[in-house]
mmCIF file of C-alpha atoms in Angstrom:
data_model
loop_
_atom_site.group_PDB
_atom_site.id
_atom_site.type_symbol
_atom_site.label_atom_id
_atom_site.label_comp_id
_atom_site.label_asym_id
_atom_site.label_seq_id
_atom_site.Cartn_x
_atom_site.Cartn_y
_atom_site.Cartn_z
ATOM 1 C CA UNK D 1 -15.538 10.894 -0.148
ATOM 2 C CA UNK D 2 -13.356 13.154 -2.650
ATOM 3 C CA UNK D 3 -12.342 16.674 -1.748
ATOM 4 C CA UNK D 4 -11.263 18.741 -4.420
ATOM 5 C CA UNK D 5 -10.676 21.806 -2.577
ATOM 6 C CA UNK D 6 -7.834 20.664 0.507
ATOM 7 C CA UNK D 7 -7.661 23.792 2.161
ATOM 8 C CA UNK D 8 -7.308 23.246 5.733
ATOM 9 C CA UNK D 9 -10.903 24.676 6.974
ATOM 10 C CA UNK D 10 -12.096 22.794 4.080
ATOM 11 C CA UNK D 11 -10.977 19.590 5.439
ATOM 12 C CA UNK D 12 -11.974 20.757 8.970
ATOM 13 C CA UNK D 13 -15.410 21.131 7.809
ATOM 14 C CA UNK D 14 -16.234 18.242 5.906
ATOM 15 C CA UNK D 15 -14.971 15.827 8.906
ATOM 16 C CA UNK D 16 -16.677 17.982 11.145
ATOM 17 C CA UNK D 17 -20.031 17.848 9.606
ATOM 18 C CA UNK D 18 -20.130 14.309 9.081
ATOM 19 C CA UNK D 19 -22.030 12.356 12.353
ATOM 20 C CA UNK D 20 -18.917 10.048 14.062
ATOM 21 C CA UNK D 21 -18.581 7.976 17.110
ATOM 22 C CA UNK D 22 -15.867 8.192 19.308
ATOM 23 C CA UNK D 23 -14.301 5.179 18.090
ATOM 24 C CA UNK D 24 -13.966 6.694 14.392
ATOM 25 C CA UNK D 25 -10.639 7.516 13.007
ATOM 26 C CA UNK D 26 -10.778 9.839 9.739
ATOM 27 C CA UNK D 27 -8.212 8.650 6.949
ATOM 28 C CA UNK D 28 -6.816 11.262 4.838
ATOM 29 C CA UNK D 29 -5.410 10.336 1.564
ATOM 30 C CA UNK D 30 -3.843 13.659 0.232
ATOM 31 C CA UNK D 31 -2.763 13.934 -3.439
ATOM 32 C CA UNK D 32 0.907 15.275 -3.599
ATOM 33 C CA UNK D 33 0.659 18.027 -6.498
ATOM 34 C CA UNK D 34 -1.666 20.061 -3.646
ATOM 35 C CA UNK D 35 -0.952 18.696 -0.564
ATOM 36 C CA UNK D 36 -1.671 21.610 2.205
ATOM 37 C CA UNK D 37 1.311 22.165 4.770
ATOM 38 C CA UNK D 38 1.218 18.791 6.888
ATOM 39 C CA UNK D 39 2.189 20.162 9.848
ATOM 40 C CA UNK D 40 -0.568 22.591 10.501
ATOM 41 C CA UNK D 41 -3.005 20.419 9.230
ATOM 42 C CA UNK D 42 -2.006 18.045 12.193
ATOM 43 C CA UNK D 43 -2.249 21.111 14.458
ATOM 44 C CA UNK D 44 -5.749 22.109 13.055
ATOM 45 C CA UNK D 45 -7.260 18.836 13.546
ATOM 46 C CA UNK D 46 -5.779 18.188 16.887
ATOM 47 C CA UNK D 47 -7.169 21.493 18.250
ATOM 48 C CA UNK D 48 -10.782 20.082 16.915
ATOM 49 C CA UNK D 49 -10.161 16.962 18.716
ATOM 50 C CA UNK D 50 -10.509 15.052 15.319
ATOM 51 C CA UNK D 51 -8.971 11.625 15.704
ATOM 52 C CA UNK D 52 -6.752 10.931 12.031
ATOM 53 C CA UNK D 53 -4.176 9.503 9.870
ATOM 54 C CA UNK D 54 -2.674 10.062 6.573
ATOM 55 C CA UNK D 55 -0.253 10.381 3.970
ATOM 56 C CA UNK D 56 0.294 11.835 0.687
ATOM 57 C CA UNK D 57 0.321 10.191 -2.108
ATOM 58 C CA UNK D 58 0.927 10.416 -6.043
ATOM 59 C CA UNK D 59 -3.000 10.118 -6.707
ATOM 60 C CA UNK D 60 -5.789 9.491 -4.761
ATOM 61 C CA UNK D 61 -9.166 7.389 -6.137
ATOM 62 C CA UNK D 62 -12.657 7.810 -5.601
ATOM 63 C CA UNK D 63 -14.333 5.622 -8.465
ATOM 64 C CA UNK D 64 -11.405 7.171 -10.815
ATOM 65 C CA UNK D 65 -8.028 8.664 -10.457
ATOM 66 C CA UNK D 66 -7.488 12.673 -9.495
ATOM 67 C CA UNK D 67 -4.160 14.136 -9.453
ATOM 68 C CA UNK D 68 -5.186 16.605 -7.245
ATOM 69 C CA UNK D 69 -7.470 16.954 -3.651
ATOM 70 C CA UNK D 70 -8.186 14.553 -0.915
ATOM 71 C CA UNK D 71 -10.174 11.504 -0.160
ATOM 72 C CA UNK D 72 -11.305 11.200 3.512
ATOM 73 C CA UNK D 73 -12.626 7.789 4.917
ATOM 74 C CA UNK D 74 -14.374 7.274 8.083
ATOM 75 C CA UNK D 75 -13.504 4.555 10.014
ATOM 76 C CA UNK D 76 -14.131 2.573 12.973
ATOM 77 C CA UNK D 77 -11.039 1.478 15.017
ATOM 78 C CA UNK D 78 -9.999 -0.834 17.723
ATOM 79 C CA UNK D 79 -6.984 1.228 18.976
ATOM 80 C CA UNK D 80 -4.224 3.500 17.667
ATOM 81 C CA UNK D 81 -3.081 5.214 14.998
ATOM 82 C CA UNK D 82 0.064 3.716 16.295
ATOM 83 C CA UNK D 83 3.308 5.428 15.458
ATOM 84 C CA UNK D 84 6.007 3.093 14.430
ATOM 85 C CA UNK D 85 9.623 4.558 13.556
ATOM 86 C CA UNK D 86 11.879 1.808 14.707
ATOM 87 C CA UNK D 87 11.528 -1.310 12.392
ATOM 88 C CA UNK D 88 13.446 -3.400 14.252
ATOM 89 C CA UNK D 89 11.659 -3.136 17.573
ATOM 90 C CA UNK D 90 7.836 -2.855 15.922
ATOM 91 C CA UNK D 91 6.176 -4.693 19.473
ATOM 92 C CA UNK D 92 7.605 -2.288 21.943
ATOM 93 C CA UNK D 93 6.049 0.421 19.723
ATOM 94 C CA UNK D 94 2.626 -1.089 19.463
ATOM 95 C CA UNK D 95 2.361 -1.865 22.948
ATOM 96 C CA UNK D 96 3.692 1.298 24.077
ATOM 97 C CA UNK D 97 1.072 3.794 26.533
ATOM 98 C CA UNK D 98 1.943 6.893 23.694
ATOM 99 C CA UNK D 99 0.075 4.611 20.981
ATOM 100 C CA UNK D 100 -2.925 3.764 23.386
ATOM 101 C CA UNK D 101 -3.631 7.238 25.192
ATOM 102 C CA UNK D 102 -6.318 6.737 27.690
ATOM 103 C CA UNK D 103 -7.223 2.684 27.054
ATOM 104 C CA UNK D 104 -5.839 -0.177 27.513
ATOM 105 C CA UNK D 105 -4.760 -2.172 23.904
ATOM 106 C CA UNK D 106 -7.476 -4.582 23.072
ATOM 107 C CA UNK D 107 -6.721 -8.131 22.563
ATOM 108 C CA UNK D 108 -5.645 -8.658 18.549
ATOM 109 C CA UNK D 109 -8.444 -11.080 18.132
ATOM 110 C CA UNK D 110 -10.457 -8.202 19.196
ATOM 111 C CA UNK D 111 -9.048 -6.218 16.148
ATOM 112 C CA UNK D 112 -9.705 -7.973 12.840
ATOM 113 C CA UNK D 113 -8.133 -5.797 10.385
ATOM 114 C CA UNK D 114 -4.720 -3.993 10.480
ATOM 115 C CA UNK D 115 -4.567 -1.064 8.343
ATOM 116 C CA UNK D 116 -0.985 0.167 7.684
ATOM 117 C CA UNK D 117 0.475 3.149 5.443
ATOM 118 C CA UNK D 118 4.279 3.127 5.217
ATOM 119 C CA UNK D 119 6.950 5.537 4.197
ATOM 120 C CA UNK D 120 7.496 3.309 0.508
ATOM 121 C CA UNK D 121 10.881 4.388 0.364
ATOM 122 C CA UNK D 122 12.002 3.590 3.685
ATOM 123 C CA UNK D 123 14.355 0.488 4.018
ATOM 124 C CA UNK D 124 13.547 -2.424 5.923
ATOM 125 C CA UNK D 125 9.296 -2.919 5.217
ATOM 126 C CA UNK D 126 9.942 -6.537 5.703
ATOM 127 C CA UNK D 127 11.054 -5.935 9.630
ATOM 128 C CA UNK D 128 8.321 -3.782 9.945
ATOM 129 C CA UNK D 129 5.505 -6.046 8.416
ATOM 130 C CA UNK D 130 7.035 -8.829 10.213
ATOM 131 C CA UNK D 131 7.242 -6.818 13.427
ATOM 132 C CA UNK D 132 3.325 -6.639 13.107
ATOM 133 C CA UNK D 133 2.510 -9.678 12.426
ATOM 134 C CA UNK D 134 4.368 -10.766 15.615
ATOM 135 C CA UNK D 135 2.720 -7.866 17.837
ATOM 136 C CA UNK D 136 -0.659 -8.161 16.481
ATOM 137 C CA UNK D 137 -1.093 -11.407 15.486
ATOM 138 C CA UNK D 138 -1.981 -13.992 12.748
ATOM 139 C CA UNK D 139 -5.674 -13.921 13.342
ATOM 140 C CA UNK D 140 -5.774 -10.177 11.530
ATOM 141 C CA UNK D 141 -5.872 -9.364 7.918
ATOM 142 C CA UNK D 142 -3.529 -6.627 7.315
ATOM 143 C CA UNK D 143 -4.113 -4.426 4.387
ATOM 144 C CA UNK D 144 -2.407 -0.750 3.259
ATOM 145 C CA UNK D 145 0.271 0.925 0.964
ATOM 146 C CA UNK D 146 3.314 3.195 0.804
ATOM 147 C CA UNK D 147 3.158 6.310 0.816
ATOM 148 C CA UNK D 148 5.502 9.357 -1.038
ATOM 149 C CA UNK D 149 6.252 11.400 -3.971
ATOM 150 C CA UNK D 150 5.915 10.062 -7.631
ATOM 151 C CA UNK D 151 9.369 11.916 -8.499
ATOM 152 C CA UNK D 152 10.424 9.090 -6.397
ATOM 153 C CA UNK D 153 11.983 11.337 -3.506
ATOM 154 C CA UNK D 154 12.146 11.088 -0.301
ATOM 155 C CA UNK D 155 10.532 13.123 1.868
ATOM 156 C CA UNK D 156 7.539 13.531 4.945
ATOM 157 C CA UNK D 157 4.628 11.752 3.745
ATOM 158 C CA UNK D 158 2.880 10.308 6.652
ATOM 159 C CA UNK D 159 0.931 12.245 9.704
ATOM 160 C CA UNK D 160 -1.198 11.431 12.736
ATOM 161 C CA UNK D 161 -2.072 13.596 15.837
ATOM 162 C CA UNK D 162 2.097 12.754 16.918
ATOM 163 C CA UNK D 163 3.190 14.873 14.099
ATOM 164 C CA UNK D 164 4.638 14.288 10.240
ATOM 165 C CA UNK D 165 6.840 10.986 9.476
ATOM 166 C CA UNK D 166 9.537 9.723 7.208
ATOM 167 C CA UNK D 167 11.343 6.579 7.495
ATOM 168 C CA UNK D 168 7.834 5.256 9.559
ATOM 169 C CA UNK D 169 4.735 3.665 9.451
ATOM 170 C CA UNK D 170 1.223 3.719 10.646
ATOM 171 C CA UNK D 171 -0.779 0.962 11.853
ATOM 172 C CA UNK D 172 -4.353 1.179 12.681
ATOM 173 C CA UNK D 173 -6.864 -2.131 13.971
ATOM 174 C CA UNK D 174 -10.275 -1.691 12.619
ATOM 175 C CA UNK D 175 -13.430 -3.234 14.400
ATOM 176 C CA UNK D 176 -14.119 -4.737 11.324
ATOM 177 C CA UNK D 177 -13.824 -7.511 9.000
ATOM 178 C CA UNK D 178 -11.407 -7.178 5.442
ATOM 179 C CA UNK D 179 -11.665 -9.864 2.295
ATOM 180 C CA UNK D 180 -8.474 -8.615 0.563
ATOM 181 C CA UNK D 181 -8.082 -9.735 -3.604
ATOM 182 C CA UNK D 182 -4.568 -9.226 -4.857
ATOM 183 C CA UNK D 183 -3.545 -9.272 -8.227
ATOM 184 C CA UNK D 184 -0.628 -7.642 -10.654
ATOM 185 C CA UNK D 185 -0.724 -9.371 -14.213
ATOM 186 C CA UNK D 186 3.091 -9.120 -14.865
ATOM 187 C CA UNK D 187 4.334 -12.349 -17.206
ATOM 188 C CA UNK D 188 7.390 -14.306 -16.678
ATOM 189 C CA UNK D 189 9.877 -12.971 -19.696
ATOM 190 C CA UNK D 190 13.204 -15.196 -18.238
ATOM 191 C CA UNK D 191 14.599 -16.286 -14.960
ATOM 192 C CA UNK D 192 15.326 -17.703 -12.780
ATOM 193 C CA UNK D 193 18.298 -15.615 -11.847
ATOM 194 C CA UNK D 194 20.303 -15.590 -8.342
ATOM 195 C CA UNK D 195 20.287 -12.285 -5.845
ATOM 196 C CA UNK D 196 23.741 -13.984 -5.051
ATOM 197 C CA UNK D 197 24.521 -10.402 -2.937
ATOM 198 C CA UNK D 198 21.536 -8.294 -1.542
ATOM 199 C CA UNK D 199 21.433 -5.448 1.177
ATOM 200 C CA UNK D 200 17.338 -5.049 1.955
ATOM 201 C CA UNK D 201 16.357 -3.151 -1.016
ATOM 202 C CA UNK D 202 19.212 -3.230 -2.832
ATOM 203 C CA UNK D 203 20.684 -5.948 -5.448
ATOM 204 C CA UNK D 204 24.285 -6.148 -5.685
ATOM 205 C CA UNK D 205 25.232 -9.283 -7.830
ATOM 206 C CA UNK D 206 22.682 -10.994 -9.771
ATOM 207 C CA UNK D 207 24.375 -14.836 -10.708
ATOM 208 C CA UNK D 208 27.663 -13.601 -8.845
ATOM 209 C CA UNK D 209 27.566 -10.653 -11.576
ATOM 210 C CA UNK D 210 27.377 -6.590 -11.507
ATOM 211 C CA UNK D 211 23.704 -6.619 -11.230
ATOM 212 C CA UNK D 212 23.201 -3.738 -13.993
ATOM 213 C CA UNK D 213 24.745 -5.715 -16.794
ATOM 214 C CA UNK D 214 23.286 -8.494 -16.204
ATOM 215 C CA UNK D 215 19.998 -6.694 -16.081
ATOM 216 C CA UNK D 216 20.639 -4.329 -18.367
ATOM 217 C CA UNK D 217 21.545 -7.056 -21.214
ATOM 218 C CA UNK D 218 18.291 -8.929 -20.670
ATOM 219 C CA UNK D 219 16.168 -6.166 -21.392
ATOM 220 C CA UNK D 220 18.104 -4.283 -23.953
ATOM 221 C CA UNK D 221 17.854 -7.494 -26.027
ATOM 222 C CA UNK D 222 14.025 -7.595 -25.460
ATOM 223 C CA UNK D 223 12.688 -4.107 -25.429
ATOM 224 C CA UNK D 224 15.940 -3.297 -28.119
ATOM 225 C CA UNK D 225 16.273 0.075 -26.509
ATOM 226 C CA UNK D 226 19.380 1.536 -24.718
ATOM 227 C CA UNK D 227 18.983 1.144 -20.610
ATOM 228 C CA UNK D 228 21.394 3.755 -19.345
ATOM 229 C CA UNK D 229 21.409 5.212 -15.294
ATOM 230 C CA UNK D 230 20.404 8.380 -16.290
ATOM 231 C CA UNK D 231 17.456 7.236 -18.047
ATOM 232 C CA UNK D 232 16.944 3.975 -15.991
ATOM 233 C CA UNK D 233 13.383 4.358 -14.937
ATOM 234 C CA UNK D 234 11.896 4.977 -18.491
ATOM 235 C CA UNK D 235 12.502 1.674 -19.580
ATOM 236 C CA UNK D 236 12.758 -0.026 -16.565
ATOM 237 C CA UNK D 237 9.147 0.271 -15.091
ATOM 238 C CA UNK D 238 8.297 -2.123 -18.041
ATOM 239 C CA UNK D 239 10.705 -4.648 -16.724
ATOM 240 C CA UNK D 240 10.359 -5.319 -12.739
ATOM 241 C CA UNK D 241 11.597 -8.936 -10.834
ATOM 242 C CA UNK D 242 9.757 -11.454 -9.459
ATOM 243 C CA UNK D 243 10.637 -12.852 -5.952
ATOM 244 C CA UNK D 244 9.361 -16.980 -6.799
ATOM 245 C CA UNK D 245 6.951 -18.237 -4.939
ATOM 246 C CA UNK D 246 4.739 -20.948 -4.614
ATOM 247 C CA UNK D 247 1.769 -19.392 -5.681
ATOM 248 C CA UNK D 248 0.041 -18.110 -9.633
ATOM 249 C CA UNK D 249 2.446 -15.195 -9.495
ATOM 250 C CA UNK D 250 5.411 -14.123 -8.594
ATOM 251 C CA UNK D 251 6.434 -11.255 -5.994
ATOM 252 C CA UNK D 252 7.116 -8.118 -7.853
ATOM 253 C CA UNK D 253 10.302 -5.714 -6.946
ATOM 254 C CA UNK D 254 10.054 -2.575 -8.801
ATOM 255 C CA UNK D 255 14.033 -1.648 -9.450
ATOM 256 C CA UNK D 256 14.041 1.942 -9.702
ATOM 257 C CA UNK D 257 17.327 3.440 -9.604
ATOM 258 C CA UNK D 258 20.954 2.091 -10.670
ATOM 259 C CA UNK D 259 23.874 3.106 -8.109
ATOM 260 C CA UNK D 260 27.101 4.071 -8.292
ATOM 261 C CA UNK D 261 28.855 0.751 -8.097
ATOM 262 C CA UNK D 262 26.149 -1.097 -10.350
ATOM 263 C CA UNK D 263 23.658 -1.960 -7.736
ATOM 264 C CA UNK D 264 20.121 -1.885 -8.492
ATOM 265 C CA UNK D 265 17.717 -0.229 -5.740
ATOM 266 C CA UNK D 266 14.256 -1.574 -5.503
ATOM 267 C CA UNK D 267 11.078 -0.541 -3.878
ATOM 268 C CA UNK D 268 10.743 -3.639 -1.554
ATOM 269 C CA UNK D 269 13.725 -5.822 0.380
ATOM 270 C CA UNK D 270 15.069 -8.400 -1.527
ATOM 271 C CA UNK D 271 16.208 -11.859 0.579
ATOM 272 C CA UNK D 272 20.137 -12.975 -0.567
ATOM 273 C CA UNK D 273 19.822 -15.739 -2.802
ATOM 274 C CA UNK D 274 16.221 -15.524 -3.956
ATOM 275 C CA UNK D 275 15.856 -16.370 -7.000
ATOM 276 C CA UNK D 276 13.953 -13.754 -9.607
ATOM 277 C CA UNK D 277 12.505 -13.773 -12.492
ATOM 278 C CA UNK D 278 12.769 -10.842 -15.051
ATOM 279 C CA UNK D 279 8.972 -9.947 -15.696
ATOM 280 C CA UNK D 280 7.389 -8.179 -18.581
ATOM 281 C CA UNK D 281 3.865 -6.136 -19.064
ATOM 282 C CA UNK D 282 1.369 -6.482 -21.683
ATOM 283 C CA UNK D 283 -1.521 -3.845 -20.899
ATOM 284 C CA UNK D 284 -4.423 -5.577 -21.267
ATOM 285 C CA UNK D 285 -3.350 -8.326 -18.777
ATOM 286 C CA UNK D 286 -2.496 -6.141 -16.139
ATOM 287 C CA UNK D 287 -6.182 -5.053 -16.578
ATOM 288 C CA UNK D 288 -7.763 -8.606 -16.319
ATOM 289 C CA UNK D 289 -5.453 -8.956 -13.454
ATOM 290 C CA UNK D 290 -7.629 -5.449 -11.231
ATOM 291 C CA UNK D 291 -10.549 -7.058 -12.272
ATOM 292 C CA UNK D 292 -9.835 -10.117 -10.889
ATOM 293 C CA UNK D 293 -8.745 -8.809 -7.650
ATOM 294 C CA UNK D 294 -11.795 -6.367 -7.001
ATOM 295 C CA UNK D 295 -13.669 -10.028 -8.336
ATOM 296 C CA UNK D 296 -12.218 -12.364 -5.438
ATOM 297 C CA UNK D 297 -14.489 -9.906 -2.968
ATOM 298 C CA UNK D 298 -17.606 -11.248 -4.680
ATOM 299 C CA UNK D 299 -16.569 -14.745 -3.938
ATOM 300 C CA UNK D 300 -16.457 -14.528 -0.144
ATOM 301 C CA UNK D 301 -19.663 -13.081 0.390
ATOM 302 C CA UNK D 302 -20.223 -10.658 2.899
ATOM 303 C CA UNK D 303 -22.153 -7.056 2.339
ATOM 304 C CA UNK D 304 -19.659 -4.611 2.525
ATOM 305 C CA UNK D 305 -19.327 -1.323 3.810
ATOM 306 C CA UNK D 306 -16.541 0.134 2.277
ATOM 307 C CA UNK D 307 -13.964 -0.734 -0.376
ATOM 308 C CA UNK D 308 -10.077 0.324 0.099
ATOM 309 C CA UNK D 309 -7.880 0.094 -2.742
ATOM 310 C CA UNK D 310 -4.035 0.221 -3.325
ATOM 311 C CA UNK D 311 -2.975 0.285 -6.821
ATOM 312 C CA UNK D 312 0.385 0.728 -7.425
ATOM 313 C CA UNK D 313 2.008 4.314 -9.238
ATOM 314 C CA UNK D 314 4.067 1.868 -11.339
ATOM 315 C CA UNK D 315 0.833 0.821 -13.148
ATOM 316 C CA UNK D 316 -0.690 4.112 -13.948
ATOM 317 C CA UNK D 317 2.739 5.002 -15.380
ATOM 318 C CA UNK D 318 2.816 1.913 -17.781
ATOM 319 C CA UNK D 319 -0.676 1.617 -18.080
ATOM 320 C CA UNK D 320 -0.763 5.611 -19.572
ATOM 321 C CA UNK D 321 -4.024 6.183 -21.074
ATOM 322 C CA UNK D 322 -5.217 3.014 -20.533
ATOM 323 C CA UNK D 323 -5.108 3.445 -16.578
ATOM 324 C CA UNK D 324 -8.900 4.478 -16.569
ATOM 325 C CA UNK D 325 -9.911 0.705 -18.135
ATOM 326 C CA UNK D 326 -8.303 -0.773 -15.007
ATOM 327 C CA UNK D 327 -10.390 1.428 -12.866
ATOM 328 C CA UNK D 328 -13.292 0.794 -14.692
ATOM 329 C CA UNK D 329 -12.405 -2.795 -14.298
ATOM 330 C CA UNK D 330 -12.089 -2.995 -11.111
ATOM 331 C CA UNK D 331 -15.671 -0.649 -10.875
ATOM 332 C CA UNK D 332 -17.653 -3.111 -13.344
ATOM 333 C CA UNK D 333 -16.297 -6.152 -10.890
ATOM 334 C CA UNK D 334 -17.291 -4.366 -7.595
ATOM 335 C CA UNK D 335 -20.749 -3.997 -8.506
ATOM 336 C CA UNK D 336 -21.623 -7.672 -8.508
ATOM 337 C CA UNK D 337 -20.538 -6.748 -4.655
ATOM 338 C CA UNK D 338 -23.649 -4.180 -4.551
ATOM 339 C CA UNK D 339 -24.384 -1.212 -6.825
ATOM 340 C CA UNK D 340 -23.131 1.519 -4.526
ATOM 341 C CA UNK D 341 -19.895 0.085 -3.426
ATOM 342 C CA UNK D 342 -16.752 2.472 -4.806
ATOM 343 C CA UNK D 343 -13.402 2.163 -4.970
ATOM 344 C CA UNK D 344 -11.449 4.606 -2.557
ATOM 345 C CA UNK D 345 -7.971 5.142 -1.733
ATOM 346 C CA UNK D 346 -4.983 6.118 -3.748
ATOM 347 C CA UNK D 347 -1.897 5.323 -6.129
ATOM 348 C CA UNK D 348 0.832 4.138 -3.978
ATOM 349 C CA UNK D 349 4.441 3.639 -3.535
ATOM 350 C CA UNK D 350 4.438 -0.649 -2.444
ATOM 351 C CA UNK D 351 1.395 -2.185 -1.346
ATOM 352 C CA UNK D 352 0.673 -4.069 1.894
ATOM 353 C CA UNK D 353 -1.847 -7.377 2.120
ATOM 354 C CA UNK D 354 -2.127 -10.508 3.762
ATOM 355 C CA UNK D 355 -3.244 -13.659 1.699
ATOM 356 C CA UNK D 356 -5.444 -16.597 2.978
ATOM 357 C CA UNK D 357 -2.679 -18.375 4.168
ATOM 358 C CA UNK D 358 -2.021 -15.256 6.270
ATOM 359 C CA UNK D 359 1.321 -14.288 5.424
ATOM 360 C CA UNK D 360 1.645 -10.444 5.118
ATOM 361 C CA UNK D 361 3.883 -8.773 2.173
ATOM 362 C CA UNK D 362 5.117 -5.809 0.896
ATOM 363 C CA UNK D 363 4.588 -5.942 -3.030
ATOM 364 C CA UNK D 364 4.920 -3.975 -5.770
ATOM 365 C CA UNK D 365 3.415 -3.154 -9.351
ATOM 366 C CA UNK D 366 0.445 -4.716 -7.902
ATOM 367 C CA UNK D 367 -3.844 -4.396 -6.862
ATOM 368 C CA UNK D 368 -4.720 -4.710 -3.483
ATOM 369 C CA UNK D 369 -8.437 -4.282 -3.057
ATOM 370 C CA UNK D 370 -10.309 -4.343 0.335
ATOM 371 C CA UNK D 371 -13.383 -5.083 1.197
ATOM 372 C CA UNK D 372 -14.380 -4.088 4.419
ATOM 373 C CA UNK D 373 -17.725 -5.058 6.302
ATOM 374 C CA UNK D 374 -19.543 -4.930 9.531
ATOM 375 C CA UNK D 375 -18.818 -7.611 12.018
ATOM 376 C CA UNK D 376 -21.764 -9.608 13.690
ATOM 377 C CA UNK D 377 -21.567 -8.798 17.594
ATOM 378 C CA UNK D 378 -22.675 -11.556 19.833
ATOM 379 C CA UNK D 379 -26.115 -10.681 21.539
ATOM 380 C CA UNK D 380 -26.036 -10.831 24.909
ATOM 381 C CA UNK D 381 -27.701 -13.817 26.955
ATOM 382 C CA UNK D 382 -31.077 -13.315 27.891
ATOM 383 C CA UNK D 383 -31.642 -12.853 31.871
#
């Protein structure tokens, strides 16, 4: 559901008009251009007992793209929000008694789906997502994005009833099943080039070189415009990496800032010695590529309830005007899914999936779409 109005007692009354269970957990999405003060709206909906978690984000989506207001899910959930702010020790966290007030944590197989919103800026997403994966197991399919501030600054962006986060993440199991399509688009212009000297999400040397000039030459000579630090981002969105993989497409690390020493900073850790490619947008495959990813849910099957879906900032920004085709993409594909399924969620900073081979990664530039459905519960022997 979209809110265009986010004043607190607007958000108060909306969740509390709407019927829930007492295993429901409300997901608020806020748009960051009128965000209302975080910290009392944690207060507010802690005094109504309201069980939530959120972030802010550059845009939120609710069949198209708003700039401003909310949109609030409704959720059913296994246990948490948990409260992670220590990447490197993500299992104490999720097994700790403050995460699991008044239960006992259910078994992961119990918990299907992991839903997880992430500061996108913070350092070290691949100890985190690995950190889950250990403490909640491979069995789950994990599914979220980063949140923050599309003037790419740092600052408070996630909430739950513990308070307002930076440099943390959420994590939320959902009693229910996920079929997750992921797709960005983004062609292969030349690589393969050497992180020879990485530190998480930054690149040093790139083939034992200053990383900036060697970057910088490749796509001055393609895009034959001047790449300068000041102006970095401008050309640079059009231009991200590619971790290699074995799979269709490559990884994508969004470099978004140049340093002082010639380092490039990325959205995303980069592993020393991967080797990258040097990627390159044309609109209308970036398109295809949403439509594609909201089409993979028709292929497995089930009727779903809900759709989630993570589309990177980065596209928007490249995309321009032609943003609203992806959406309507990624709409037109959904409803061979069923005629009233919608696209929810928001533009985010790094988005989170698991593939069928169950690995879990942090990716950027990219679609994640969800589709989430009812479980079948076993019946109960007759007596």
């Amino acid at each position: 559901m979209y809110l265009g109005d986010v004043e607190i007692r607007t958000i108060l009354s909306h969740i509390l008009d709407r019927p829930s269970k007492p295993e429901d957990v409300f997901l608020i999405f806020l748009a960051e251009k009128t965000k209302p003060d975080l910290a009392e709206l944690v207060a507010a909906l802690k005094e109504a007992h309201i069980r939530f978690m959120g972030g802010v984000f550059p845009g939120v989506i609710h069949r198209k793209l708003y700039r401003e207001g909310a949109v609030i899910l409704q959720v059913p959930a296994c246990k948490g929000p948990m409260v992670i702010t220590d990447f490197e020790n993500v299992a104490t966290q999720c097994l700790s008694p403050s995460n699991h007030p008044g239960s006992e944590p259910r078994s992961p197989l119990a918990c299907p789906t992991v839903l997880v919103l992430v500061d996108g800026f913070a350092p070290n997403i691949s100890h985190l997502l690995n950190g889950l994966f250990a403490a909640l197991g491979s069995s789950a399919h994990y599914l979220g994005g980063g949140c923050g501030s599309a003037s790419l600054r740092q600052e408070p962006c996630l909430f739950s009833a513990e308070g307002v986060f930076e440099n943390a993440a959420l994590a939320l199991t959902l009693d229910l099943g996920c079929s997750i399509g992921i797709q960005h688009g983004w062609r292969r212009l030349t690589g393969p080039l050497a992180a020879t000297q990485t530190d998480r999400n930054v690149i040093r040397q790139l083939n034992g070189q200053k990383a900036f000039d060697v970057y910088r030459d490749i796509v001055e000579k393609d895009s034959r415009r001047k790449l300068s630090p000041d102006q970095f981002y401008a050309v640079a969105k059009e231009y991200p990496f590619g971790i290699v993989l074995d799979s269709d497409e490559d990884l994508v690390r969004d470099p978004i800032a140049v340093g002082a020493e010639g380092e490039l900073i990325c959205i995303g850790d980069i592993p020393e010695n991967a080797a990258l490619n040097v990627l390159k947008g044309q609109k209308s495959a970036l398109v295809a590529a949403a439509g594609r990813a909201a089409g993979y849910l028709c292929k497995k099957g089930p009727p779903y309830r809900q759709c989630l879906l993570f589309d990177c900032v980065s596209r928007s920004l490249y995309l321009d005007q032609a943003y609203s085709k992806e959406l309507d993409m990624i709409h037109n594909s959904l409803r061979m899914s069923g005629p009233t399924l919608v696209a929810e969620g928001a533009l985010s900073i790094g988005e989170i999936a698991s593939t069928d081979q169950k690995e879990i990664d942090f990716f950027n530039k990219t679609t994640v779409v969800g589709g989430l459905y009812d479980l079948e519960k076993p019946t109960a022997p007759a007596s």
